[in-house]
Coordinates of N, CA and C in Angstrom, one line a residue:
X1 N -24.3 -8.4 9.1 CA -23.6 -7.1 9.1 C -22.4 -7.1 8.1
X2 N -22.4 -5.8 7.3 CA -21.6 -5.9 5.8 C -20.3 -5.2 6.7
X3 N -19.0 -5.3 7.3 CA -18.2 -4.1 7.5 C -17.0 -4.5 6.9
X4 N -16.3 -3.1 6.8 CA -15.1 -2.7 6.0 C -14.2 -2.4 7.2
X5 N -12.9 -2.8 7.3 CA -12.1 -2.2 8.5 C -10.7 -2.0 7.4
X6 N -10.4 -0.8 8.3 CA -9.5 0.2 7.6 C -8.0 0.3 8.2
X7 N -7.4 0.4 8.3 CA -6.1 0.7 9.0 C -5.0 0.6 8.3
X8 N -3.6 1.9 8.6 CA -2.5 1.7 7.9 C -1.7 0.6 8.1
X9 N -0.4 0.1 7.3 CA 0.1 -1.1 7.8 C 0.6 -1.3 8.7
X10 N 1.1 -1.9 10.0 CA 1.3 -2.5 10.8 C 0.7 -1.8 12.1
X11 N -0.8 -1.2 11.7 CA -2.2 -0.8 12.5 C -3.0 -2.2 13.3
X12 N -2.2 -3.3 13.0 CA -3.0 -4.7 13.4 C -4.2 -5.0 12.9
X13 N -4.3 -4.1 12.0 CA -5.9 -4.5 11.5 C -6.0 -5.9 10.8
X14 N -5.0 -7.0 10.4 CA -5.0 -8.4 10.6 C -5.3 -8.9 11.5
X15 N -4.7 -8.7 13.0 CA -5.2 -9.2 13.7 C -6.4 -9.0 14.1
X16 N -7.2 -7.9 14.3 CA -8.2 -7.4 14.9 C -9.3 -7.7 13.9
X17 N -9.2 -7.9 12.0 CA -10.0 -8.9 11.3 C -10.2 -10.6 11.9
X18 N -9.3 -11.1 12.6 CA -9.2 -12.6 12.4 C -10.8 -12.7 13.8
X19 N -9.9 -11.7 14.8 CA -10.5 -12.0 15.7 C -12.4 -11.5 15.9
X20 N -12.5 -10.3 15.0 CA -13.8 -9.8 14.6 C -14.7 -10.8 13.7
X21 N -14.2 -11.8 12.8 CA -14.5 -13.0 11.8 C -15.0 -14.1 13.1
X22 N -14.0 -14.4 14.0 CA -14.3 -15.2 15.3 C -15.4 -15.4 16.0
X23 N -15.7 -13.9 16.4 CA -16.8 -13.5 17.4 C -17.9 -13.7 16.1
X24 N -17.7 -12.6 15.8 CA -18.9 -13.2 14.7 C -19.6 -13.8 13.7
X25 N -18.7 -14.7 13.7 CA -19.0 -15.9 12.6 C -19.6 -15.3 11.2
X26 N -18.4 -14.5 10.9 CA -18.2 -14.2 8.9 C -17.3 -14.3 8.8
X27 N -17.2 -14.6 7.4 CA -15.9 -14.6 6.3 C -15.5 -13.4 6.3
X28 N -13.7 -13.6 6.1 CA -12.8 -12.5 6.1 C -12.8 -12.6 4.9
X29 N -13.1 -11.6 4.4 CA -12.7 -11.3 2.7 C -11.8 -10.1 2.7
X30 N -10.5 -10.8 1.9 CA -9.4 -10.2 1.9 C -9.4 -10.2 0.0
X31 N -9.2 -8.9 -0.6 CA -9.0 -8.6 -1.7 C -7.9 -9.4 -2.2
X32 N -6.8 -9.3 -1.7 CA -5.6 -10.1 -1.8 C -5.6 -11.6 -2.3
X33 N -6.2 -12.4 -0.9 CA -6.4 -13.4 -1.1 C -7.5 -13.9 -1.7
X34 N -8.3 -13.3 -2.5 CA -9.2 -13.4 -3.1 C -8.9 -13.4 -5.2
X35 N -7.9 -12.5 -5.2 CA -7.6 -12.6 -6.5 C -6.0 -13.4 -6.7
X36 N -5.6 -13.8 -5.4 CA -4.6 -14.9 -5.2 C -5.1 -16.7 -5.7
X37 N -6.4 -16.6 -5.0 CA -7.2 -18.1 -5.2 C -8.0 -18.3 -6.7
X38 N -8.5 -17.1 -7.3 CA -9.1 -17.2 -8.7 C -7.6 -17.1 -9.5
X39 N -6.7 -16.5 -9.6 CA -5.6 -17.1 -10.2 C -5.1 -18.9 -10.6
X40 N -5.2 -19.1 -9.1 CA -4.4 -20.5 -8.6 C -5.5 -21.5 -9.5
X41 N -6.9 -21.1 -9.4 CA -8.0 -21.5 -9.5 C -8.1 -21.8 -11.0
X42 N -7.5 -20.6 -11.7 CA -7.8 -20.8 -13.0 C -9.1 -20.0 -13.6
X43 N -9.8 -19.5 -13.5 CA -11.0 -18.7 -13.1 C -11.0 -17.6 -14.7
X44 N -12.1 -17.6 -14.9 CA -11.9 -16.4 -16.2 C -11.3 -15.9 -15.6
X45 N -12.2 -14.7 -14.3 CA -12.0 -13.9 -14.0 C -10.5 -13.4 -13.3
X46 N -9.8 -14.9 -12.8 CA -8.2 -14.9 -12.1 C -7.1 -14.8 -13.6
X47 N -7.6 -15.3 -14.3 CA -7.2 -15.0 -15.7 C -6.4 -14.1 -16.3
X48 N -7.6 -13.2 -16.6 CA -8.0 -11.8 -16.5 C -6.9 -10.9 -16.1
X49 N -7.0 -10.8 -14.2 CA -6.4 -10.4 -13.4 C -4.9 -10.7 -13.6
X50 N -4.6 -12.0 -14.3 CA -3.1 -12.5 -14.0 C -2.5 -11.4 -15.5
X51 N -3.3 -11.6 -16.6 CA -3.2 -10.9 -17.5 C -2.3 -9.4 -17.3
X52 N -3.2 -8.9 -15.9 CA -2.9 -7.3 -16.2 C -1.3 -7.1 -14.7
X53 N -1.6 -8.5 -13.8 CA -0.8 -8.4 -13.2 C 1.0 -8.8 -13.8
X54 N 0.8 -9.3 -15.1 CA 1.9 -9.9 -15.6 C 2.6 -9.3 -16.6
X55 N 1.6 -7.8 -16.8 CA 1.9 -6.5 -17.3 C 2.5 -5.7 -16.8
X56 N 2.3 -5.9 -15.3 CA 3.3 -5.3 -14.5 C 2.2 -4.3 -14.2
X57 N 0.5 -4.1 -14.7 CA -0.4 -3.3 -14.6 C -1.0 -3.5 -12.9
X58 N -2.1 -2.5 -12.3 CA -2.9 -2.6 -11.2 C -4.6 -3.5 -11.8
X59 N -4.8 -4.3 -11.1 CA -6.0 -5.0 -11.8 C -7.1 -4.3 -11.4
X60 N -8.0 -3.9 -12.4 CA -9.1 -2.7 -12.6 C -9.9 -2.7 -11.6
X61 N -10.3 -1.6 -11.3 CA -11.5 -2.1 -10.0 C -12.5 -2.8 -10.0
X62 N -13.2 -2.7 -11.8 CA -14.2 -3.1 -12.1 C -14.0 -4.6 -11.9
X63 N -13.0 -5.2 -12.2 CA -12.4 -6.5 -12.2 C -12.8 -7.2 -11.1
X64 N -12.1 -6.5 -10.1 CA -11.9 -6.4 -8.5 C -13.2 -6.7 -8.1
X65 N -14.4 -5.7 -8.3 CA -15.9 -5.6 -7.8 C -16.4 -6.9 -8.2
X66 N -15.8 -7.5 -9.7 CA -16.6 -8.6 -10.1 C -16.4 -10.0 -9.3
X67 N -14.8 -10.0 -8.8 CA -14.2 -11.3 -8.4 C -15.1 -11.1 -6.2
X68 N -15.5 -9.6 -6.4 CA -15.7 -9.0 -4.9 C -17.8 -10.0 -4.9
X69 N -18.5 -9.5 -6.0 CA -19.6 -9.8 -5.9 C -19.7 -11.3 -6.4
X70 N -18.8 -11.9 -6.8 CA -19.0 -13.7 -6.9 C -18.4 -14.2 -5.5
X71 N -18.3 -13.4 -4.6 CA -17.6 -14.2 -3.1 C -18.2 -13.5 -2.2
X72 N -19.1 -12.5 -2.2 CA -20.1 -12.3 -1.0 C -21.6 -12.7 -1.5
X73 N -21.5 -13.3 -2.9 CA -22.7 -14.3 -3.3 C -22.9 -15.5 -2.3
X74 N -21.8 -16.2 -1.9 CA -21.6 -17.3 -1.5 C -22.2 -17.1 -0.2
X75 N -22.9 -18.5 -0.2 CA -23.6 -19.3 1.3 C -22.8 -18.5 2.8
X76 N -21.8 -18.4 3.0 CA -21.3 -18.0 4.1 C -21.0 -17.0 4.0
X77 N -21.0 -16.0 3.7 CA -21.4 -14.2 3.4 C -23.3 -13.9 3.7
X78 N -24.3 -15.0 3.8 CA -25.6 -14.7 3.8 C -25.8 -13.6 5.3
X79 N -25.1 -13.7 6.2 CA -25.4 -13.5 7.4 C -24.2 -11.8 7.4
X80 N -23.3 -11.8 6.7 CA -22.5 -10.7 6.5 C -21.3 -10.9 6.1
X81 N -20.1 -10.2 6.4 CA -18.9 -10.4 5.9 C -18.0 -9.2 6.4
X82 N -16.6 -9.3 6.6 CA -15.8 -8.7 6.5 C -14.5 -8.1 5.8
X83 N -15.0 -6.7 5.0 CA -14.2 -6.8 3.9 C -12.7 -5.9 4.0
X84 N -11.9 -6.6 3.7 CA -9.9 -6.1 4.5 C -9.7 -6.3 2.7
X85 N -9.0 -4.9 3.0 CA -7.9 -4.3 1.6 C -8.4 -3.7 0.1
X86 N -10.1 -3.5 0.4 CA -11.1 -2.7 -0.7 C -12.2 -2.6 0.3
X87 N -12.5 -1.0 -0.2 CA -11.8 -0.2 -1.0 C -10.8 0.7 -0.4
X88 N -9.8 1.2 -1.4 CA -8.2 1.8 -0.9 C -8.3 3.4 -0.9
X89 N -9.7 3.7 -1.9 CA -9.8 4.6 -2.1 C -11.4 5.4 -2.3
X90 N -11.4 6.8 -2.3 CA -13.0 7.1 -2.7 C -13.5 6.6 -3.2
X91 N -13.1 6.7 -5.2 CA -13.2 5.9 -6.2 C -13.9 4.4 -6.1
X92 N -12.9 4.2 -5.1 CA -13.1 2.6 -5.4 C -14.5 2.2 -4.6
X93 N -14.7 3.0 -3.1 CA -15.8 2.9 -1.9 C -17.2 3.2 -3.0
X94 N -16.7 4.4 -3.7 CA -17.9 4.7 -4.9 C -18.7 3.7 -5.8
X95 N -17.5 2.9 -6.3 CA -17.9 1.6 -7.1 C -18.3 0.7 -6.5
X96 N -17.6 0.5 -4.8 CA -18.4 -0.7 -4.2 C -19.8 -0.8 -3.8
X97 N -20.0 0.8 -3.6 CA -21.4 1.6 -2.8 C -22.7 0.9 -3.8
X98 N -22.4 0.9 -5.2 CA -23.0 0.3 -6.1 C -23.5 -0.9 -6.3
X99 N -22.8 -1.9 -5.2 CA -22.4 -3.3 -5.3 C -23.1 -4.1 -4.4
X100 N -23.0 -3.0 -3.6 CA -23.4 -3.7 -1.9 C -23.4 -3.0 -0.9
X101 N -24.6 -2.9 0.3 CA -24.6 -2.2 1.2 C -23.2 -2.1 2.1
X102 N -22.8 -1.0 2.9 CA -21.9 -1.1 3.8 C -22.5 -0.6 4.7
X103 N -22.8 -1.9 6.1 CA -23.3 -1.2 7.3 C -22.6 -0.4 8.2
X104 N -20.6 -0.7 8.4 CA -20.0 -0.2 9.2 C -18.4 -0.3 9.0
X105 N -17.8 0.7 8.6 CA -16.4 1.6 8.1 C -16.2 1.3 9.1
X106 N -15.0 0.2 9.9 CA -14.4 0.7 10.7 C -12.7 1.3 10.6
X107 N -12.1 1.8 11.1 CA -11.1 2.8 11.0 C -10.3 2.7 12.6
X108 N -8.9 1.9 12.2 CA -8.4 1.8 13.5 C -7.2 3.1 13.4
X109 N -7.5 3.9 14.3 CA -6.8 5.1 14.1 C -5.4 5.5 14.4
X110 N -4.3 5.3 13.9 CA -2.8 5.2 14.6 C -2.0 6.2 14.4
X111 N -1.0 6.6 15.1 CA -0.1 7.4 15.1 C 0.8 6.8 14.2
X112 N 1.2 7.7 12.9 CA 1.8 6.5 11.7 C 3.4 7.1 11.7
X113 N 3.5 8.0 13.0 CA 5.3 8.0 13.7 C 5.3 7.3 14.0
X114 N 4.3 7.2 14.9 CA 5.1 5.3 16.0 C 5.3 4.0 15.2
X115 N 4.0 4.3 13.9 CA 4.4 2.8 13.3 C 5.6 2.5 12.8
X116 N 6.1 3.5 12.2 CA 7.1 3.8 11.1 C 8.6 3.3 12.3
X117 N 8.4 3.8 13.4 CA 9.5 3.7 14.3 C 9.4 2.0 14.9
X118 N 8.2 1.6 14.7 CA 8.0 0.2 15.5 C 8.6 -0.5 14.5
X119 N 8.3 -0.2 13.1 CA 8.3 -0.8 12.0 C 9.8 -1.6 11.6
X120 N 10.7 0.1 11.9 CA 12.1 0.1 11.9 C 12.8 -0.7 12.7
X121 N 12.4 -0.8 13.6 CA 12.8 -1.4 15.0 C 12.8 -3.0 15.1
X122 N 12.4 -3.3 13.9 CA 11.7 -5.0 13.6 C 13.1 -5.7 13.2
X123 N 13.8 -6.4 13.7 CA 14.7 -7.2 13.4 C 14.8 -8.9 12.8
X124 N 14.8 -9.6 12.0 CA 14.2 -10.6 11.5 C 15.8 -11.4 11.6
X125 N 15.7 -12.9 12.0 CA 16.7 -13.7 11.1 C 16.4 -14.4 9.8
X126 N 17.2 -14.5 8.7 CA 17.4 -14.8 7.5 C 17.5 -16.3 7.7
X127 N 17.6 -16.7 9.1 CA 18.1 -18.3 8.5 C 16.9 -18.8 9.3
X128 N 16.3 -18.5 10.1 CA 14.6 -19.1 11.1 C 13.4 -18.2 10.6
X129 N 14.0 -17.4 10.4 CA 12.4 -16.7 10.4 C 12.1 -15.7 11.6
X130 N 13.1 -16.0 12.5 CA 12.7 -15.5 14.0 C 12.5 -14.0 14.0
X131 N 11.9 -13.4 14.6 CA 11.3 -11.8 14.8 C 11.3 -11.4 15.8
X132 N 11.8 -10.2 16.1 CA 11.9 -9.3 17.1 C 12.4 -8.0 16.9
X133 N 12.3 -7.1 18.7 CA 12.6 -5.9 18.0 C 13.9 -5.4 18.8
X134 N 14.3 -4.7 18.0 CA 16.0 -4.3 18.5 C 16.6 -4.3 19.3
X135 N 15.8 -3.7 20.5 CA 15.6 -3.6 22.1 C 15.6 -4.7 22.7
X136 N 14.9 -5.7 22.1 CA 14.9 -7.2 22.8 C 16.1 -7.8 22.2
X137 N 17.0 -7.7 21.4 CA 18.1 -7.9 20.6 C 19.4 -7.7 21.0
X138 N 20.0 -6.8 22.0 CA 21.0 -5.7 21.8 C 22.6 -6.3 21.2
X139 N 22.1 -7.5 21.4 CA 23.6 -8.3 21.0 C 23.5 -8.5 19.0
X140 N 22.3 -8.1 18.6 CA 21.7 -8.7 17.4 C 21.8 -9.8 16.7
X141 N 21.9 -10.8 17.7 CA 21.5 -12.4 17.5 C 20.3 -12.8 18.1
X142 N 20.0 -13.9 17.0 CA 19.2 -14.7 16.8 C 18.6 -15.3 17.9
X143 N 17.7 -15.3 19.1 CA 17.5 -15.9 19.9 C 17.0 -17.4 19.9
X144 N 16.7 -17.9 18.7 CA 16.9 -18.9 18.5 C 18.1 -19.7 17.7
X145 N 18.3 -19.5 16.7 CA 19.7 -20.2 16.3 C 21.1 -19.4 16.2
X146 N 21.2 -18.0 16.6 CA 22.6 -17.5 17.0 C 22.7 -16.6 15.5
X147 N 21.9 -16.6 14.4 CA 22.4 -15.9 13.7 C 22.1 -14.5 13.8
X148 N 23.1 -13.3 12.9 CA 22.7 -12.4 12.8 C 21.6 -11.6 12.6
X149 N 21.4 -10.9 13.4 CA 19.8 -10.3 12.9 C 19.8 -9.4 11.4
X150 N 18.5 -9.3 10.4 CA 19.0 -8.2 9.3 C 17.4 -7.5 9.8
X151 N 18.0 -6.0 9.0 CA 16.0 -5.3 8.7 C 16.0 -5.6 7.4
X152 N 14.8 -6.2 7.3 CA 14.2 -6.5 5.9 C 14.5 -5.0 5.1
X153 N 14.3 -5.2 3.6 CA 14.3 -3.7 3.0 C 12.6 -3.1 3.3
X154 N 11.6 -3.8 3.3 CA 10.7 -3.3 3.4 C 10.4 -2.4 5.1
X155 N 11.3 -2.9 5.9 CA 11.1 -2.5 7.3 C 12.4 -1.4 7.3
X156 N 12.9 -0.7 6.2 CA 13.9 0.5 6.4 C 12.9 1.8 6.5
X157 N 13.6 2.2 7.4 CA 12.4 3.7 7.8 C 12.0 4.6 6.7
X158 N 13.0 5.1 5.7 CA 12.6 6.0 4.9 C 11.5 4.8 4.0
X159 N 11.6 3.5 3.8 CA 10.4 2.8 3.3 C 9.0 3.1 3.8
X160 N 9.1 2.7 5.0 CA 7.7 2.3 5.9 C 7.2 4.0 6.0
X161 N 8.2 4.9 5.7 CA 7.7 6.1 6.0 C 6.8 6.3 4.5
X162 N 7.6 6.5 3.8 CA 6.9 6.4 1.9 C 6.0 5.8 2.2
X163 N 5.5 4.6 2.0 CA 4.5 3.6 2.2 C 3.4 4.2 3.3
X164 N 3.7 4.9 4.5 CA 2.7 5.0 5.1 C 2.2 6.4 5.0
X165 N 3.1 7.1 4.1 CA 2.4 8.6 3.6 C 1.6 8.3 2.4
X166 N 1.5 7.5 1.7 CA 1.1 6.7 0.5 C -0.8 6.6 1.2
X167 N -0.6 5.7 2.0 CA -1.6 5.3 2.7 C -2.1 6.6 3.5
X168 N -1.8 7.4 3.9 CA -3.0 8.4 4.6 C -3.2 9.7 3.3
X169 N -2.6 9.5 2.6 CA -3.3 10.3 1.4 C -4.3 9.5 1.0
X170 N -4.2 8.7 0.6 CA -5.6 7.4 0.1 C -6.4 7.9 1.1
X171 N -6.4 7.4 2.4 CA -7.1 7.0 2.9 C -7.6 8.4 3.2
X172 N -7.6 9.0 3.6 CA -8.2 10.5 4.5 C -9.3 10.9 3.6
X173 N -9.4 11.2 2.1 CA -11.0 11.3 1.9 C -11.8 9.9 1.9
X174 N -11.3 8.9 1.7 CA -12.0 7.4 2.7 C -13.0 7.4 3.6
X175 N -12.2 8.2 4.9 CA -12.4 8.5 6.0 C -13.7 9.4 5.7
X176 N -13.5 10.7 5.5 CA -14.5 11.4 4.8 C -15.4 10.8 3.8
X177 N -15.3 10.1 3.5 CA -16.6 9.6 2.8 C -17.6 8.8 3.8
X178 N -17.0 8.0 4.2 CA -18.0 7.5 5.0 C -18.3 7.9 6.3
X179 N -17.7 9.0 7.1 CA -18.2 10.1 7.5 C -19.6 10.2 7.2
X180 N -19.4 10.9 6.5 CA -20.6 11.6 5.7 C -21.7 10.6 5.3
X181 N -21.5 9.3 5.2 CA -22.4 8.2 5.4 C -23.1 8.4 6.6
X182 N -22.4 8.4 7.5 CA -22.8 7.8 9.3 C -22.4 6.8 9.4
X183 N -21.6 5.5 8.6 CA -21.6 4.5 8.9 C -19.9 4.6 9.6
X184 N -19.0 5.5 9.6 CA -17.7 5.3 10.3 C -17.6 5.5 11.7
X185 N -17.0 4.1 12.3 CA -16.7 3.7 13.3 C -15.0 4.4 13.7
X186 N -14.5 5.2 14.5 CA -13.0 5.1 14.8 C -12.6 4.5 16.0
X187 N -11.8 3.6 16.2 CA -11.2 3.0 16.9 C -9.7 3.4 17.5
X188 N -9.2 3.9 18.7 CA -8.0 3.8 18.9 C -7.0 3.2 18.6
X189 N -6.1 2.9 17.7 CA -5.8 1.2 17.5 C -4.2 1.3 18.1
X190 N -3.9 2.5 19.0 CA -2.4 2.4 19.4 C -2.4 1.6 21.1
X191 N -3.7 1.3 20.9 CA -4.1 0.1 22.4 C -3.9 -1.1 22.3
X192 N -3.6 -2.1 23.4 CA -3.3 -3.1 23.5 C -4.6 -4.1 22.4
X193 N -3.8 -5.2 22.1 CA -4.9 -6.0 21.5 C -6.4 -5.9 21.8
X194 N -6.6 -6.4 23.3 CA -7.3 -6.5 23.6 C -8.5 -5.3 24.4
X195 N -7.4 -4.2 24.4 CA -8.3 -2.8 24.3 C -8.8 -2.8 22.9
X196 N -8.4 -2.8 21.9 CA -8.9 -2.3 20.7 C -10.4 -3.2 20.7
X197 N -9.7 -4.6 20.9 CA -11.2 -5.3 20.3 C -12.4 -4.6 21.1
X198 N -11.9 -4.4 22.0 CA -13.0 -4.1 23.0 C -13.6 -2.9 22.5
X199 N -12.7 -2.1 22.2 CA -13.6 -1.0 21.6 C -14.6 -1.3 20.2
X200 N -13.6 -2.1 19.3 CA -14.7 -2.3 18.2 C -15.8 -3.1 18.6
X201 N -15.9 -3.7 19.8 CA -17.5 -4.4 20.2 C -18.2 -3.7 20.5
X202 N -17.7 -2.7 21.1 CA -18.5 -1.3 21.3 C -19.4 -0.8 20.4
X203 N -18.2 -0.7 19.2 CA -18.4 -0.1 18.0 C -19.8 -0.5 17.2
X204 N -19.6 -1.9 17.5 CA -20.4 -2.5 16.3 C -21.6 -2.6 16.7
X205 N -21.9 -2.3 18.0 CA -23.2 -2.7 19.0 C -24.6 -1.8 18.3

């Protein structure tokens, strides 16, 4: 089974990939880490990619599909795969559709107020690493080593808010495309962990 799972950022669609990879014994194919490892690798094709990323350019899709069809070639893809962070867009679902069957779009569906507020709400220490959210904070120390808590810049609200209007423009003819397939799955994803998976078992049945 070929599936794509979709969700805005901090939708848990990481977690709900790791655990969907688990049950069903496929590789997580993450775009990311996928042109992260042909870089490291040395690879024409990571090459290539470092080329356009050291331009400060976006690496082509065509690129992308090439480094995408030399890693669902591989032995542990034979049985299926799960593909996180392509495609981002019509465009791109268009070029993959070329590439390779997609049996199942899944789409974890979220309220992208509450994320943006959960987002904001995220308190990190600079000197552990430690995380939490404000509420569990009120003193804004570090519950592990006493330091100050800071919000990252990426977790400032008018950020996470840009960023997550970014992402449902993309995504919404996405959605409609594969619509229009039959193959999109929607999932609740403002449920507990383990409601969500449960729904995507459903899903995938």
């Amino acid at each position: 089974m070929n599936i794509i799972i979709m969700g805005a950022p901090g939708s848990g669609k990481g977690t709900q990939a790791a655990i969907i990879c688990k049950t069903h014994s496929i590789p997580h194919v993450s775009t990311g880490d996928l042109l992260r490892k042909n870089i490291a690798d040395g690879t024409e094709l990571g090459k290539q990619a470092k080329a356009y990323m050291n331009a400060g350019q976006l690496v082509p899709d065509e690129l992308v599909i090439a480094l995408l069809q030399n890693r669902i070639a591989e032995e542990d893809c034979k049985n299926g795969f799960l593909l996180d962070g392509f495609p981002r867009n019509k465009a791109q679902a268009e070029v993959l559709d070329k590439t390779v069957k997609i049996d199942i779009a899944l789409y974890l569906e979220t309220d992208l107020n509450k994320l943006a507020a959960r987002a904001a709400g995220r308190r990190v220490c600079p000197k552990c690493g430690y995380s939490t959210s404000a509420d569990k904070a009120p003193d804004g120390k570090c519950a592990e080593c006493g330091e100050n808590l800071i919000i990252r810049d990426d977790d400032k609200l008018e950020v996470v808010q840009n960023r997550l209007k970014v992402y449902a423009q993309n995504t919404a003819p996405l959605i409609d495309y594969y619509q229009a397939k039959g193959v999109l799955k929607t999932v609740d994803g403002m449920q507990t962990i383990e409601a969500v998976n449960a729904a995507i078992e459903e899903a995938l049945k």
